[in-house]
Coordinates of C-alpha atoms in Angstrom, one line a residue:
M1 CA -27.1 75.6 -20.4
S2 CA -25.0 78.7 -19.8
T3 CA -21.3 78.7 -20.4
A4 CA -20.7 79.0 -16.7
A5 CA -23.0 76.0 -15.9
A6 CA -21.4 74.0 -18.7
T7 CA -17.9 74.7 -17.3
T8 CA -19.0 73.6 -13.8
A9 CA -20.4 70.4 -15.2
A10 CA -17.3 69.7 -17.1
V11 CA -15.1 69.9 -14.0
T12 CA -16.7 66.6 -12.8
V13 CA -15.2 64.7 -15.7
P14 CA -11.9 63.2 -14.4
D15 CA -8.8 63.2 -16.4
E16 CA -8.7 59.4 -16.3
W17 CA -12.0 59.4 -18.3
L18 CA -10.5 61.8 -20.9
R19 CA -7.4 59.7 -21.2
R20 CA -9.2 56.4 -21.5
I21 CA -12.2 57.2 -23.8
P22 CA -11.9 55.6 -27.2
K23 CA -11.3 58.3 -29.8
V24 CA -11.5 58.9 -33.5
D25 CA -9.3 61.5 -35.4
L26 CA -10.6 62.5 -38.8
H27 CA -8.4 65.5 -39.5
C28 CA -4.7 65.0 -39.1
H29 CA -2.0 66.0 -41.6
L30 CA 0.7 63.4 -42.1
I31 CA 3.6 65.9 -42.4
G32 CA 2.3 67.7 -39.3
T33 CA 2.5 64.5 -37.2
V34 CA 6.3 64.2 -37.6
R35 CA 8.0 64.2 -34.2
A36 CA 10.6 66.7 -33.3
S37 CA 13.0 63.9 -32.6
T38 CA 12.4 62.4 -36.1
F39 CA 12.8 65.8 -37.7
A40 CA 16.1 66.2 -35.9
E41 CA 17.4 62.8 -36.8
L42 CA 16.5 63.2 -40.5
A43 CA 17.9 66.8 -40.6
R44 CA 21.2 65.6 -39.3
R45 CA 21.2 62.5 -41.6
E46 CA 20.7 64.7 -44.6
G47 CA 22.9 67.6 -43.5
L48 CA 20.1 70.1 -43.9
A49 CA 21.2 73.6 -43.0
L50 CA 18.7 75.2 -40.6
P51 CA 18.6 78.6 -39.0
A52 CA 18.7 76.9 -35.5
E53 CA 19.0 73.5 -34.0
P54 CA 16.1 71.2 -35.3
E55 CA 14.6 70.8 -31.8
R56 CA 14.6 74.6 -31.4
V57 CA 12.9 75.1 -34.8
F58 CA 10.1 72.8 -33.7
A59 CA 9.7 74.5 -30.4
D60 CA 9.4 77.9 -32.1
I61 CA 6.7 77.0 -34.6
N62 CA 4.3 80.0 -34.6
S63 CA 2.4 81.0 -37.7
L64 CA 1.8 84.8 -37.7
P65 CA -1.8 85.8 -38.5
P66 CA -2.8 87.8 -41.6
D67 CA -3.9 91.5 -41.6
P68 CA -5.9 91.8 -38.3
A69 CA -8.1 94.4 -40.1
L70 CA -9.9 91.5 -41.8
Y71 CA -11.2 90.3 -38.5
R72 CA -12.3 93.4 -36.6
D73 CA -16.0 92.8 -36.6
T74 CA -16.4 89.0 -36.3
V75 CA -19.1 87.4 -34.1
V76 CA -16.4 85.9 -31.9
S77 CA -13.7 88.4 -31.3
V78 CA -10.4 87.5 -33.0
P79 CA -7.3 88.7 -31.0
Q80 CA -5.5 91.6 -32.7
G81 CA -2.1 91.4 -31.0
R82 CA 0.5 88.9 -30.1
S83 CA 0.1 86.2 -27.4
V84 CA 2.4 85.9 -24.4
D85 CA 3.7 82.5 -25.4
E86 CA 5.0 83.6 -28.9
P87 CA 8.7 83.0 -29.4
E88 CA 11.1 85.8 -30.3
V89 CA 11.8 84.1 -33.6
S90 CA 8.9 82.3 -35.2
Y91 CA 8.9 79.5 -37.9
S92 CA 5.7 79.1 -39.8
L93 CA 4.0 75.7 -40.0
F94 CA 4.3 75.8 -43.8
Q95 CA 8.1 76.5 -43.6
V96 CA 8.7 73.7 -41.2
S97 CA 6.5 71.4 -43.2
A98 CA 8.5 72.2 -46.3
W99 CA 11.7 71.3 -44.5
V100 CA 10.2 68.0 -43.4
V101 CA 9.2 67.1 -46.9
Q102 CA 12.7 67.9 -48.1
L103 CA 14.1 65.3 -45.7
L104 CA 11.9 62.4 -46.8
R105 CA 14.1 60.4 -49.2
S106 CA 12.8 56.9 -49.5
P107 CA 9.7 54.7 -49.2
E108 CA 11.0 53.6 -45.8
D109 CA 10.9 57.2 -44.6
L110 CA 7.3 57.5 -45.7
T111 CA 6.3 54.2 -44.0
R112 CA 8.2 55.4 -40.8
I113 CA 6.3 58.6 -40.4
V114 CA 2.9 57.0 -41.0
Y115 CA 3.7 54.3 -38.4
E116 CA 4.9 56.9 -35.9
A117 CA 1.7 59.0 -36.5
F118 CA -0.4 55.9 -35.6
E119 CA 1.8 55.0 -32.6
D120 CA 1.4 58.5 -31.2
A121 CA -2.3 58.5 -31.8
H122 CA -2.6 55.1 -30.1
R123 CA -1.1 56.7 -26.9
S124 CA -4.2 59.0 -26.9
G125 CA -6.6 56.1 -27.2
T126 CA -7.3 56.7 -30.9
R127 CA -9.0 53.7 -32.5
H128 CA -9.4 55.1 -36.0
L129 CA -7.2 57.7 -37.7
E130 CA -7.6 59.4 -41.1
L131 CA -4.5 61.0 -42.4
F132 CA -4.1 63.7 -45.0
F133 CA -1.3 63.1 -47.5
D134 CA 0.1 65.5 -50.0
S135 CA 1.3 65.2 -53.6
V136 CA 4.6 63.3 -54.1
P137 CA 7.5 65.8 -53.9
E138 CA 9.7 66.1 -57.0
H139 CA 12.7 64.3 -55.4
L140 CA 10.5 61.2 -54.9
A141 CA 8.8 61.4 -58.3
G142 CA 10.2 58.1 -59.2
L143 CA 7.9 56.5 -56.7
G144 CA 4.9 57.9 -58.4
Y145 CA 1.4 58.1 -56.8
R146 CA 1.1 54.3 -56.5
G147 CA 4.5 53.8 -54.9
S148 CA 4.0 56.6 -52.4
V149 CA 0.5 55.4 -51.4
E150 CA 1.8 51.8 -51.0
A151 CA 4.6 53.1 -48.7
Y152 CA 2.0 54.9 -46.6
A153 CA -0.1 51.8 -46.6
D154 CA 2.7 49.7 -45.2
G155 CA 2.8 52.1 -42.2
I156 CA -0.9 51.6 -41.6
R157 CA -0.7 47.8 -41.9
L158 CA 2.1 47.7 -39.3
A159 CA 0.0 50.0 -37.0
E160 CA -3.1 47.8 -37.4
R161 CA -1.0 44.8 -36.5
D162 CA 0.7 46.4 -33.5
F163 CA -2.0 48.7 -32.1
G164 CA -5.3 47.1 -33.2
M165 CA -6.2 50.4 -34.9
T166 CA -7.9 51.1 -38.2
G167 CA -6.8 53.8 -40.6
R168 CA -7.5 55.6 -43.9
M169 CA -5.8 58.2 -46.0
I170 CA -7.1 61.4 -47.5
A171 CA -5.6 62.8 -50.7
G172 CA -5.0 66.4 -49.9
I173 CA -5.7 69.1 -52.6
D174 CA -3.6 72.2 -52.3
R175 CA -6.1 75.0 -52.8
S176 CA -3.3 77.3 -54.0
R177 CA -3.0 75.2 -57.1
S178 CA -5.3 75.3 -60.2
G179 CA -8.6 73.5 -60.6
E180 CA -7.0 71.6 -63.5
E181 CA -4.2 70.3 -61.3
A182 CA -6.7 69.3 -58.7
L183 CA -8.8 67.4 -61.3
A184 CA -5.6 65.6 -62.5
L185 CA -4.8 64.6 -58.9
V186 CA -8.3 63.2 -58.3
R187 CA -8.2 61.4 -61.6
E188 CA -5.0 59.7 -60.5
V189 CA -6.7 58.7 -57.2
V190 CA -9.8 57.4 -59.1
D191 CA -7.7 55.5 -61.7
N192 CA -5.6 53.9 -59.0
P193 CA -8.0 52.8 -56.3
H194 CA -6.5 51.7 -53.0
E195 CA -8.1 50.2 -49.9
Y196 CA -6.6 52.8 -47.6
V197 CA -7.4 55.9 -49.7
A198 CA -10.9 56.8 -48.7
G199 CA -11.4 60.3 -49.9
I200 CA -10.1 63.8 -50.8
G201 CA -9.8 67.0 -48.8
L202 CA -9.1 70.6 -49.6
D203 CA -6.3 72.1 -47.5
N204 CA -3.8 75.0 -47.3
L205 CA -4.8 78.5 -46.4
E206 CA -8.5 79.1 -47.2
T207 CA -7.7 82.6 -48.6
A208 CA -5.3 80.9 -51.2
G209 CA -8.1 79.4 -53.3
P210 CA -11.9 79.6 -53.2
P211 CA -13.7 76.2 -53.0
E212 CA -15.7 76.8 -56.2
R213 CA -12.4 76.5 -58.1
F214 CA -12.5 72.7 -57.4
V215 CA -16.0 71.8 -58.4
D216 CA -14.9 69.5 -61.3
A217 CA -12.4 67.6 -59.1
Y218 CA -15.0 67.1 -56.4
R219 CA -17.6 66.0 -58.8
L220 CA -15.2 63.3 -60.1
A221 CA -14.5 62.1 -56.6
G222 CA -18.2 61.9 -55.8
E223 CA -18.9 59.9 -58.9
A224 CA -16.2 57.5 -57.8
G225 CA -17.7 57.1 -54.3
L226 CA -14.8 58.8 -52.5
G227 CA -15.4 60.8 -49.3
R228 CA -15.1 64.6 -49.6
T229 CA -14.1 67.2 -47.0
A230 CA -12.6 70.6 -47.1
H231 CA -11.0 73.2 -44.8
S232 CA -13.6 75.9 -44.6
S233 CA -14.5 79.0 -42.6
E234 CA -11.2 78.8 -40.9
H235 CA -9.2 81.8 -42.4
A236 CA -11.8 83.6 -44.4
P237 CA -14.3 85.3 -42.0
T238 CA -17.4 84.1 -43.8
A239 CA -19.8 81.3 -43.7
A240 CA -20.3 81.4 -47.5
N241 CA -17.4 79.0 -48.2
T242 CA -18.9 76.3 -46.1
T243 CA -22.2 76.5 -48.0
T244 CA -20.2 76.2 -51.2
C245 CA -18.3 73.2 -49.9
L246 CA -21.6 71.5 -49.0
D247 CA -23.7 72.5 -52.0
L248 CA -21.2 72.6 -54.9
L249 CA -18.4 70.2 -53.6
G250 CA -20.7 67.8 -51.9
C251 CA -18.7 67.5 -48.8
D252 CA -19.6 64.9 -46.2
R253 CA -18.1 66.9 -43.3
I254 CA -16.3 70.2 -42.8
D255 CA -12.8 70.7 -41.4
H256 CA -12.7 73.6 -38.9
G257 CA -15.8 75.8 -39.8
Y258 CA -15.5 78.3 -37.0
F259 CA -16.7 81.3 -39.1
V260 CA -20.0 79.7 -39.9
L261 CA -21.0 81.6 -36.8
E262 CA -20.9 84.8 -39.0
D263 CA -24.3 83.8 -40.5
P264 CA -27.2 82.7 -38.3
A265 CA -29.0 81.2 -41.3
V266 CA -26.0 79.0 -42.1
V267 CA -25.7 78.0 -38.4
E268 CA -29.3 76.9 -38.5
R269 CA -28.9 75.0 -41.8
V270 CA -25.8 73.0 -40.6
R271 CA -27.4 72.3 -37.3
R272 CA -30.6 71.0 -39.0
D273 CA -28.6 68.9 -41.5
G274 CA -26.3 67.4 -38.8
V275 CA -23.1 68.5 -40.5
V276 CA -20.0 67.3 -38.5
F277 CA -17.1 69.7 -38.0
T278 CA -13.6 68.5 -37.2
V279 CA -12.4 71.2 -34.7
A280 CA -8.9 71.8 -33.3
S281 CA -8.5 74.0 -30.2
T282 CA -4.8 74.2 -30.8
T283 CA -3.2 75.9 -33.9
S284 CA 0.2 77.1 -34.9
R285 CA -1.3 80.6 -34.8
R286 CA -0.7 80.9 -31.1
S287 CA -2.4 84.3 -30.8
W288 CA -5.6 82.7 -32.3
R289 CA -6.0 79.9 -29.8
P290 CA -8.4 81.7 -27.4
W291 CA -10.5 82.6 -30.5
R292 CA -10.6 79.0 -31.6
R293 CA -11.7 77.8 -28.2
A294 CA -14.4 80.5 -27.8
S295 CA -15.7 79.6 -31.3
I296 CA -15.9 75.9 -30.5
R297 CA -17.9 76.9 -27.3
A298 CA -20.2 79.0 -29.5
M299 CA -20.7 76.1 -31.9
L300 CA -21.6 73.8 -29.1
D301 CA -24.1 76.4 -27.7
A302 CA -25.6 76.6 -31.2
G303 CA -26.2 72.8 -31.2
L304 CA -23.7 72.0 -33.9
R305 CA -22.0 68.6 -34.2
V306 CA -18.3 68.8 -33.6
T307 CA -15.5 66.2 -33.0
P308 CA -12.0 67.1 -31.8
C309 CA -9.0 66.5 -34.1
S310 CA -5.3 66.8 -33.7
D311 CA -4.6 68.6 -37.1
D312 CA -0.8 68.9 -36.8
P313 CA 0.0 67.2 -33.5
G314 CA 3.8 66.9 -33.9
M315 CA 4.2 70.6 -34.7
F316 CA 1.8 72.4 -32.5
P317 CA 2.4 70.2 -30.4
T318 CA -0.8 68.5 -29.1
T319 CA -2.5 65.1 -28.8
L320 CA -6.1 64.1 -29.2
T321 CA -6.3 63.6 -25.4
D322 CA -5.0 67.2 -25.0
E323 CA -7.8 68.4 -27.4
Y324 CA -10.4 66.6 -25.3
R325 CA -8.9 68.1 -22.1
L326 CA -9.3 71.6 -23.7
A327 CA -12.9 70.7 -24.7
A328 CA -13.7 69.7 -21.1
G329 CA -11.7 72.5 -19.5
P330 CA -11.4 76.0 -21.1
I331 CA -14.2 75.3 -23.6
G332 CA -16.5 73.9 -20.9
A333 CA -18.1 70.9 -22.8
T334 CA -20.3 68.8 -20.6
H335 CA -19.9 65.0 -20.1
A336 CA -22.8 64.4 -22.5
Q337 CA -21.3 66.7 -25.1
L338 CA -17.9 65.0 -24.8
R339 CA -19.6 61.6 -25.4
D340 CA -21.4 63.1 -28.4
M341 CA -18.0 64.3 -29.8
V342 CA -16.7 60.8 -29.7
R343 CA -19.7 59.3 -31.4
N344 CA -19.8 62.2 -34.0
G345 CA -16.2 61.2 -35.0
V346 CA -17.2 57.6 -35.6
E347 CA -20.3 58.4 -37.5
A348 CA -18.5 60.9 -39.8
S349 CA -15.6 58.5 -40.5
W350 CA -15.0 57.0 -43.9
L351 CA -14.9 53.4 -42.8
P352 CA -17.1 51.0 -44.8
E353 CA -20.6 51.0 -43.4
G354 CA -20.4 47.7 -41.6
E355 CA -17.0 48.6 -39.9
R356 CA -18.3 52.0 -39.0
A357 CA -21.4 50.5 -37.3
A358 CA -19.3 47.9 -35.4
L359 CA -16.9 50.6 -34.2
L360 CA -19.8 52.8 -33.1
A361 CA -21.3 49.9 -31.1
D362 CA -17.9 49.1 -29.5
V363 CA -17.2 52.8 -28.7
T364 CA -20.6 53.3 -27.2
A365 CA -20.2 50.2 -25.0
E366 CA -16.8 51.3 -23.8
L367 CA -18.0 54.7 -23.0
D368 CA -20.9 53.2 -21.0
A369 CA -18.6 50.9 -19.1
L370 CA -16.1 53.6 -18.4
D371 CA -18.9 55.9 -17.1
A372 CA -20.1 53.1 -14.8
E373 CA -16.6 52.4 -13.5
L374 CA -15.9 56.1 -12.7
G375 CA -19.4 56.9 -11.4
L376 CA -20.4 59.1 -14.4
A377 CA -23.3 57.0 -15.6

């Protein structure tokens, strides 16, 4: 189907369907979920000196892209200039995230932001949420790994009780750190198993650390039965990092992956193998949003398996429903492709096999019932 035909088909999907479909979010960073209102409250509580009012800082998050010369000849054209919605003064996602981490002072703060992440996800119809969490900051070192994870878990337990959701945590590996530090982190995860910590993920700017640096950490995680994912082919304009993540790191799924389009052989390989990509139409790099959406369209055209994610919903800002709206609208996904996106998310989740199968059956039944109700069957 052509892009124009796909867009025409997508118009028939009503917004009510997009709001009500059961969803799964596999790629969401805990710090990036923090609400502007929570950031403002904590900043004032701690007396944090900021260059502007906390609400203004959040409104002006805009990560500037790297040297545009790196992206002049990509398969999907990357914008070379600024976008019309960029603020006069920009605050990078990493800077704002660092301020948020600075404000978290107790286990109760950690539990609160996890609970609020699930509460906001629930409003988008999210049934299962997997959250990236980072290493414990120095000022909370007294909690240790076990204490911090248990504080996060308290937030998930409360959300499960209040919203009927399920949730898991992903231990984030900062790729700007050394392979030895990553291995130490994974060893801590393995030595302290927790029911809510389901796997590991490689994050931070892809250009800050090649995936092959983390082979030993990922091997240990695999031996322990942990799920494995990695941000790949997001910032580096190459498909090679994705093949490294699949072949050397043993990743179960890939976060982002847009630049796999640079290599037709890799596109064919991931299509054949059914690799699931968690894709976000919205990014703090505002000028790159059109490129993101065009790339996701091209991934769909190539028959790749994608599932929308919210990534950093509090800071972009976005919601998972918004991401499905963008998939149905500007990206032009068909009704059938949107249904597949939901099912891809369930099938790529790190729930235990029995729970995953039950969720897939429930989600499929709800999609069928909603289609029938709205005349989309």
